[in-house]
Backbone as JSON Lines, residues from 0, in Angstrom:
{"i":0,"aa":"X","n":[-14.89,17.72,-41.8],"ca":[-15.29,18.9,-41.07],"c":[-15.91,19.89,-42.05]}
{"i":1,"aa":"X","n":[-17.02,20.49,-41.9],"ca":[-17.33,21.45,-42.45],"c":[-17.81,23.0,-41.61]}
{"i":2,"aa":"X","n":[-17.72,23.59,-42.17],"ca":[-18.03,25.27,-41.6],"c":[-18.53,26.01,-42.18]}
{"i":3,"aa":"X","n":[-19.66,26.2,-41.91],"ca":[-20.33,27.33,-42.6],"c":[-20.61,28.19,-41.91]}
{"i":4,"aa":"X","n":[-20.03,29.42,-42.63],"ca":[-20.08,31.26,-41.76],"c":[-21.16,31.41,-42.81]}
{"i":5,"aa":"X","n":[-22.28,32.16,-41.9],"ca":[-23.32,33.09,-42.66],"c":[-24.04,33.86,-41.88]}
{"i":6,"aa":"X","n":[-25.23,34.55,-42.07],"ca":[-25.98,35.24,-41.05],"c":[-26.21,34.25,-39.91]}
{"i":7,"aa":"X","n":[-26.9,34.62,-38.8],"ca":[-27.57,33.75,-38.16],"c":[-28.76,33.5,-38.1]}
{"i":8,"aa":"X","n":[-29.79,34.57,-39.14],"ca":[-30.86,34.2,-39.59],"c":[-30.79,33.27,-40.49]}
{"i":9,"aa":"X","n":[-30.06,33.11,-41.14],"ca":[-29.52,31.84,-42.35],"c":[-29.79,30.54,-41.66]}
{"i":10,"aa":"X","n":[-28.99,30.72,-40.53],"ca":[-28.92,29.28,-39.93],"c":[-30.78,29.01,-39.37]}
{"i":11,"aa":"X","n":[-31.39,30.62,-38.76],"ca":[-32.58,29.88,-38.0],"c":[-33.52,29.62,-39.51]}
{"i":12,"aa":"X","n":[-33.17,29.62,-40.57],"ca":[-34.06,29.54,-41.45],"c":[-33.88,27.91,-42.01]}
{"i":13,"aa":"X","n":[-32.83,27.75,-41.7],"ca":[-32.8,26.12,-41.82],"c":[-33.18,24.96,-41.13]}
{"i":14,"aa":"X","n":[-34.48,24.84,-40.97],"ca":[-34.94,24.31,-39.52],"c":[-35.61,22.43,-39.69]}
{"i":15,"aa":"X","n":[-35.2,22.32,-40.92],"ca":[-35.75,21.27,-41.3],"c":[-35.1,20.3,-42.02]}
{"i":16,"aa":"X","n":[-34.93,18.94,-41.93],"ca":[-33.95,18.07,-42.53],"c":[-34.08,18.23,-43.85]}
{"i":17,"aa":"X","n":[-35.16,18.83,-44.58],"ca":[-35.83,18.45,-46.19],"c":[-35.14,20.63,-46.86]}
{"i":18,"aa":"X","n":[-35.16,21.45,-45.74],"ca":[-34.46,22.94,-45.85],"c":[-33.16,22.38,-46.1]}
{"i":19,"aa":"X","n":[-32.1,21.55,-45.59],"ca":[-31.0,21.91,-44.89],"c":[-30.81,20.63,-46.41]}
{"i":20,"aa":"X","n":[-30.79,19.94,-46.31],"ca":[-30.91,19.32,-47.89],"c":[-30.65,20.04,-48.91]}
{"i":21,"aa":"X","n":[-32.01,20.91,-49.15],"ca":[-32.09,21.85,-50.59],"c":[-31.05,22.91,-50.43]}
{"i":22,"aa":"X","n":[-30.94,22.95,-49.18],"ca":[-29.8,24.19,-49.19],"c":[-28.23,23.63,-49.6]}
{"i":23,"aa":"X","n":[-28.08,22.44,-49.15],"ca":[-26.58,22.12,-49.69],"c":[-27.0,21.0,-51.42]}
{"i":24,"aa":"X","n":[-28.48,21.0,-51.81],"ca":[-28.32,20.72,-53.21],"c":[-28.09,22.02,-53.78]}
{"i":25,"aa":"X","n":[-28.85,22.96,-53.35],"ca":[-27.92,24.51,-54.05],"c":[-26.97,24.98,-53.95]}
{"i":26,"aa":"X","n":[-26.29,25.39,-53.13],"ca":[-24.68,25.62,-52.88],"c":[-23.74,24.88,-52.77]}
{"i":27,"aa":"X","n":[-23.82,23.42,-52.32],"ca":[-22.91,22.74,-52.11],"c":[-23.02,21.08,-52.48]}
{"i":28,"aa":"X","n":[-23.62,21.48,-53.82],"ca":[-23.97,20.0,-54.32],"c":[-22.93,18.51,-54.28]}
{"i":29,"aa":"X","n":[-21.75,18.93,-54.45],"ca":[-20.76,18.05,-54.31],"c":[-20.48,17.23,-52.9]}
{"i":30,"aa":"X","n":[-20.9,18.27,-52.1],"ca":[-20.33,18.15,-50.32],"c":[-21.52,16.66,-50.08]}
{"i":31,"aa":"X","n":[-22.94,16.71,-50.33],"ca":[-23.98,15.58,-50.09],"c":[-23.31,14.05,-50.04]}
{"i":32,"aa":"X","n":[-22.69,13.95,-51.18],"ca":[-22.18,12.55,-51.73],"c":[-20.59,12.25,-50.61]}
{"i":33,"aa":"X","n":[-20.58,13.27,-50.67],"ca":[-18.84,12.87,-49.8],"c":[-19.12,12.87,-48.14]}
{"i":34,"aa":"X","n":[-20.2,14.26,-48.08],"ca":[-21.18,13.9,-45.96],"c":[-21.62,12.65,-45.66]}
{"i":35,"aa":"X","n":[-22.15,12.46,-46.82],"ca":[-23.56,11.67,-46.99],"c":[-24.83,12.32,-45.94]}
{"i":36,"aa":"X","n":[-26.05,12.14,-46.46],"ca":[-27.69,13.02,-45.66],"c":[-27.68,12.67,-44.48]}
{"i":37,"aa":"X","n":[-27.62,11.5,-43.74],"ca":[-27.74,11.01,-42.7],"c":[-26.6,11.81,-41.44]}
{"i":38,"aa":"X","n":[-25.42,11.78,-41.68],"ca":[-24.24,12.6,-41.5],"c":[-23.92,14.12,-41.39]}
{"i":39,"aa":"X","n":[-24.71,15.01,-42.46],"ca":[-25.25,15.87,-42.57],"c":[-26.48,16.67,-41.38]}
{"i":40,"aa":"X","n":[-27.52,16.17,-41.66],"ca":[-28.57,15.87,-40.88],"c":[-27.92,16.08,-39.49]}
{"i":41,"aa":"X","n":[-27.39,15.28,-38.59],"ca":[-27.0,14.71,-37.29],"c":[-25.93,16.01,-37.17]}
{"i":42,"aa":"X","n":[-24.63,16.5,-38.02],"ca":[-23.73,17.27,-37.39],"c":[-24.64,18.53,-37.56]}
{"i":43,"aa":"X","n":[-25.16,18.8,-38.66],"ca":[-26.07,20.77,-38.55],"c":[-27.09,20.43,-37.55]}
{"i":44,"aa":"X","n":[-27.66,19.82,-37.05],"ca":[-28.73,19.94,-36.29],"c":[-28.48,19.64,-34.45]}
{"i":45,"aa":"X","n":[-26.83,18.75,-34.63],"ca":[-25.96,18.56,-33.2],"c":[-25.58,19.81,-32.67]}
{"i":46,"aa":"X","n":[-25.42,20.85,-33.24],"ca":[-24.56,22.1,-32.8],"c":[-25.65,23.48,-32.78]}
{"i":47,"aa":"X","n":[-25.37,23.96,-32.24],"ca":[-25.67,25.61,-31.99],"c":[-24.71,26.36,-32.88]}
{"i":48,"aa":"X","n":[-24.73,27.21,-33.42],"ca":[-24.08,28.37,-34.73],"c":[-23.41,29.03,-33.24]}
{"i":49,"aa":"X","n":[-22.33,29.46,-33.7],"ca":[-21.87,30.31,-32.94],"c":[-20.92,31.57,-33.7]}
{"i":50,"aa":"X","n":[-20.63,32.81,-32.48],"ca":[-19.98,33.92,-33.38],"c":[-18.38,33.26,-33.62]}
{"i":51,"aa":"X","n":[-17.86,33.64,-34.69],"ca":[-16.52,34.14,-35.25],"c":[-15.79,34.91,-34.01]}
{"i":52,"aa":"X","n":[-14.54,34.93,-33.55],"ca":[-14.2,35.66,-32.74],"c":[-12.54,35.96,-32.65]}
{"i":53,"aa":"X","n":[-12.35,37.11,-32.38],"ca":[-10.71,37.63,-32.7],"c":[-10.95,38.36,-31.4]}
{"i":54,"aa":"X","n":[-9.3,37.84,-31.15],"ca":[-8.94,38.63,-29.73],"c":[-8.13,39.79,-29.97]}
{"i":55,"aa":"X","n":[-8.03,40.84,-29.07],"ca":[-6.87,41.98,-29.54],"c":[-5.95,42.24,-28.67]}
{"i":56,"aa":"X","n":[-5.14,42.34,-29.05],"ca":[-3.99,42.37,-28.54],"c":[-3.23,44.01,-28.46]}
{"i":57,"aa":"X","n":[-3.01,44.37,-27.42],"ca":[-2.41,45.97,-27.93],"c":[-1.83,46.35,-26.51]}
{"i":58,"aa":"X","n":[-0.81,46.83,-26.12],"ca":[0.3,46.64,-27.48],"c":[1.2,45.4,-28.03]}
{"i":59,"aa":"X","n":[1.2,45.44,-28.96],"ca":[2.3,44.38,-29.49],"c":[3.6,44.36,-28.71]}
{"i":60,"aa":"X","n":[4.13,44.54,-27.97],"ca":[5.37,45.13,-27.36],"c":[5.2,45.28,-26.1]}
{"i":61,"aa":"X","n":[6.43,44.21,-25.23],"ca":[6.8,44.96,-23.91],"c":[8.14,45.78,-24.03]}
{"i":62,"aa":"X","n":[8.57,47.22,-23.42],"ca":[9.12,47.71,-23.59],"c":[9.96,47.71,-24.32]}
{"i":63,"aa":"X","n":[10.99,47.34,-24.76],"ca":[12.24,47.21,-25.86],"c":[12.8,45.47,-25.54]}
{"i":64,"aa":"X","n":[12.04,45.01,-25.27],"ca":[12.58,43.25,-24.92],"c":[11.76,42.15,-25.88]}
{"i":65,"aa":"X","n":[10.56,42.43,-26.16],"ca":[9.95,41.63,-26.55],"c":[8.7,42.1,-27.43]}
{"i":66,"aa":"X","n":[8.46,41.13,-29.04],"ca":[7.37,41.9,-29.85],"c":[6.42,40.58,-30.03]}
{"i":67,"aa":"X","n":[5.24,40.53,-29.9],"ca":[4.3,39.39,-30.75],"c":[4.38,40.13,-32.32]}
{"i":68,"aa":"X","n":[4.07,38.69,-33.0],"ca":[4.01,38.6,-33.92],"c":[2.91,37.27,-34.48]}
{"i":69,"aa":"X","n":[2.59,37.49,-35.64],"ca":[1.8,36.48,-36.14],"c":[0.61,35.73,-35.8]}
{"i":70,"aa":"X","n":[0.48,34.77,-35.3],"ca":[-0.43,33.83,-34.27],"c":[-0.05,34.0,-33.16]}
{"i":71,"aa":"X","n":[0.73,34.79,-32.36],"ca":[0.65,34.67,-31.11],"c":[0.15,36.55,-31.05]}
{"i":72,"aa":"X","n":[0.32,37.02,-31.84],"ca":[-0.42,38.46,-31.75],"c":[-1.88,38.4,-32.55]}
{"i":73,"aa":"X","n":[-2.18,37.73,-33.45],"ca":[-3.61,37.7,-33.9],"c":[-4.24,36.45,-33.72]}
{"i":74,"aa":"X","n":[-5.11,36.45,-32.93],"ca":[-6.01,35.34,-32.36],"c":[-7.07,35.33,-33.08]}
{"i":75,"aa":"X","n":[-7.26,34.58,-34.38],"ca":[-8.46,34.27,-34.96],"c":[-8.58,33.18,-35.61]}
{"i":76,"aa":"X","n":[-9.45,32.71,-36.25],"ca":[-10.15,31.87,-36.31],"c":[-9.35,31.5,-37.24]}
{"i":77,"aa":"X","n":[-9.08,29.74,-37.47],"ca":[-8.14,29.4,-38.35],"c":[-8.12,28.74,-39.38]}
{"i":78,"aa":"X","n":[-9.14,29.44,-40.43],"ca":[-9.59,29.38,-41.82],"c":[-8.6,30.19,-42.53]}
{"i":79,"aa":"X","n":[-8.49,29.37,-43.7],"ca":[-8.03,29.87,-45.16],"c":[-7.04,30.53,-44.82]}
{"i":80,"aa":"X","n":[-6.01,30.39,-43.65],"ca":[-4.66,30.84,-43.53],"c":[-4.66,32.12,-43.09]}
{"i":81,"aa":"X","n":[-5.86,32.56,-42.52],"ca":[-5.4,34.41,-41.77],"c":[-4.28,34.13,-41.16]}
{"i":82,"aa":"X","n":[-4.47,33.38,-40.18],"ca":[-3.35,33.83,-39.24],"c":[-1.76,33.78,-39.98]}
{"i":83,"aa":"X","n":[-1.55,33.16,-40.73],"ca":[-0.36,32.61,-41.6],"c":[-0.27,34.11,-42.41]}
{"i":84,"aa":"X","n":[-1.53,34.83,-42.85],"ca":[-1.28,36.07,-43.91],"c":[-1.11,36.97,-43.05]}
{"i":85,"aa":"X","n":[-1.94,36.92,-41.61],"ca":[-1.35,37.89,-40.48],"c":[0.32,38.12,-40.39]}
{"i":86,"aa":"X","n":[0.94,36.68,-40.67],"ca":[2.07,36.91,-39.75],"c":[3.0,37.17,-41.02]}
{"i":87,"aa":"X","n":[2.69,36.85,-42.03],"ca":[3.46,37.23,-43.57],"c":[3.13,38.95,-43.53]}
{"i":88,"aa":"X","n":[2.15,39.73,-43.05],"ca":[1.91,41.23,-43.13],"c":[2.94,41.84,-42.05]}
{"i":89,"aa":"X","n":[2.75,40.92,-40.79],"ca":[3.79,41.57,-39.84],"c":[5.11,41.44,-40.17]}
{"i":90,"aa":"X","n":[5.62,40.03,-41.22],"ca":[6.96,40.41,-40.96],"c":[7.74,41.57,-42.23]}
{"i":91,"aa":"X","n":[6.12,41.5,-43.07],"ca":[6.61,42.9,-43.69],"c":[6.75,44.06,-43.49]}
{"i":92,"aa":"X","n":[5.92,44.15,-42.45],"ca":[5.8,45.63,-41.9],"c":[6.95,45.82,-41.12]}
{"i":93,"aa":"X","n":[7.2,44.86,-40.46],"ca":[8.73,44.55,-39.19],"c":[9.81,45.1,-40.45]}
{"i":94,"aa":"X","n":[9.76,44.94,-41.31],"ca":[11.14,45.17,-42.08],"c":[10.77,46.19,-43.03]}
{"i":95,"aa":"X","n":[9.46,46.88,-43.15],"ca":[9.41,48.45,-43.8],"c":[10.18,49.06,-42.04]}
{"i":96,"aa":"X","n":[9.74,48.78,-41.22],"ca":[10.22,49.64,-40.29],"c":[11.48,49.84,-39.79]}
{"i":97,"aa":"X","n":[12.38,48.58,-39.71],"ca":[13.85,48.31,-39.44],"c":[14.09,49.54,-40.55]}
{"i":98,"aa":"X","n":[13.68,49.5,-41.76],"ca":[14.35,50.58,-42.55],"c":[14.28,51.85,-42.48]}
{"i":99,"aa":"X","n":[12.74,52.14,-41.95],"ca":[12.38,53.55,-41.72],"c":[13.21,54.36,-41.12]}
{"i":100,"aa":"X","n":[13.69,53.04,-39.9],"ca":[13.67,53.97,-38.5],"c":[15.25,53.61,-38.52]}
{"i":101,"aa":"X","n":[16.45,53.06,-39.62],"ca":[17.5,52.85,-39.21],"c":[17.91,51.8,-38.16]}
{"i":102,"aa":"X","n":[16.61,50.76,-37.61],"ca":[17.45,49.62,-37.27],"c":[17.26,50.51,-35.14]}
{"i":103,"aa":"X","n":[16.08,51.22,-35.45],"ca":[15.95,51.85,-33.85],"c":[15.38,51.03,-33.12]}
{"i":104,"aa":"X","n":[15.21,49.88,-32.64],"ca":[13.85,49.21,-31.82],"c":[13.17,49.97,-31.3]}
{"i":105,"aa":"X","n":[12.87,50.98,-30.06],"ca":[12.24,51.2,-29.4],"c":[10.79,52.07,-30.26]}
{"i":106,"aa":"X","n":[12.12,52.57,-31.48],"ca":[10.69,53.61,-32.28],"c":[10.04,52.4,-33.34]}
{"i":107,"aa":"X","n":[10.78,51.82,-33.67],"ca":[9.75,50.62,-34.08],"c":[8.65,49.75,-33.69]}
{"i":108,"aa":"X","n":[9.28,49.5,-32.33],"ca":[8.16,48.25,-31.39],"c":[7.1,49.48,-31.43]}
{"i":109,"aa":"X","n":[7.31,50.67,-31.11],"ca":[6.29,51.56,-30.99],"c":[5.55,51.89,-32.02]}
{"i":110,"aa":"X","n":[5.77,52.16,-33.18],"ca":[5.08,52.18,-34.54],"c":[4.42,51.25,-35.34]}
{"i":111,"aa":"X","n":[5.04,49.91,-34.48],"ca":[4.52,48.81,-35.46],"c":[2.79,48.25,-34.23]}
{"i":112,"aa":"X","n":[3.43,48.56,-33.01],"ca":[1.93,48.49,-32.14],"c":[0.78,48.93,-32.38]}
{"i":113,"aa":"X","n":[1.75,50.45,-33.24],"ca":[0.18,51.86,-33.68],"c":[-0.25,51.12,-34.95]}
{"i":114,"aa":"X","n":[0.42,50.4,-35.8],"ca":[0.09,50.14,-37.3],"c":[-0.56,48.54,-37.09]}
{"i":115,"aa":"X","n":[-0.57,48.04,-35.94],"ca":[-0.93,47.1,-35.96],"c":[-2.38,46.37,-35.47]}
């Protein structure tokens, strides 16, 4: 599998099997030998580019019963471990706040919705 995020003029500028070549002998010289051209060729030219996309979620919290957290509160795209560093930020923040607030839920679920 490969993925490449870039402009989307990037992508319309690659319009040619002999472009889309030179472009991964420049940046991604290694990737050719392990795609192979033929392979290459067929998946960049099979697909349409499409946007990146994150959902939002707000509030984190139904009343004092229940909090998202992690991947089920940040919906994005699941490269290089966001969602995993999402949910390592929330459960730090979850426990700056247990301390802030003395262990209050309701002023927490509420603070951690605003900080989130």
């Amino acid at each position: 599998t490969v993925t490449l995020i870039m402009a989307f003029n990037n992508f319309k500028n690659i319009n040619t099997n002999e472009k889309l070549l030179d472009f991964f002998r420049k940046y991604f010289p290694d990737s050719i030998s392990l795609i192979g051209q033929k392979k290459l060729i067929e998946d960049f030219f099979g697909v349409s580019p499409s946007t990146l996309v994150s959902v939002k979620c707000r509030p984190y919290h139904v009343h004092n019963k229940a909090l998202l957290i992690g991947d089920a509160a940040h919906a994005i795209v699941p490269f290089y471990g966001q969602g995993m560093n999402a949910g390592f930020e929330d459960c730090y923040i979850l426990n700056e706040l247990f301390n802030k607030h003395n262990d209050d839920i309701p002023s927490i679920l509420e603070e951690f919705s605003g900080k989130r």
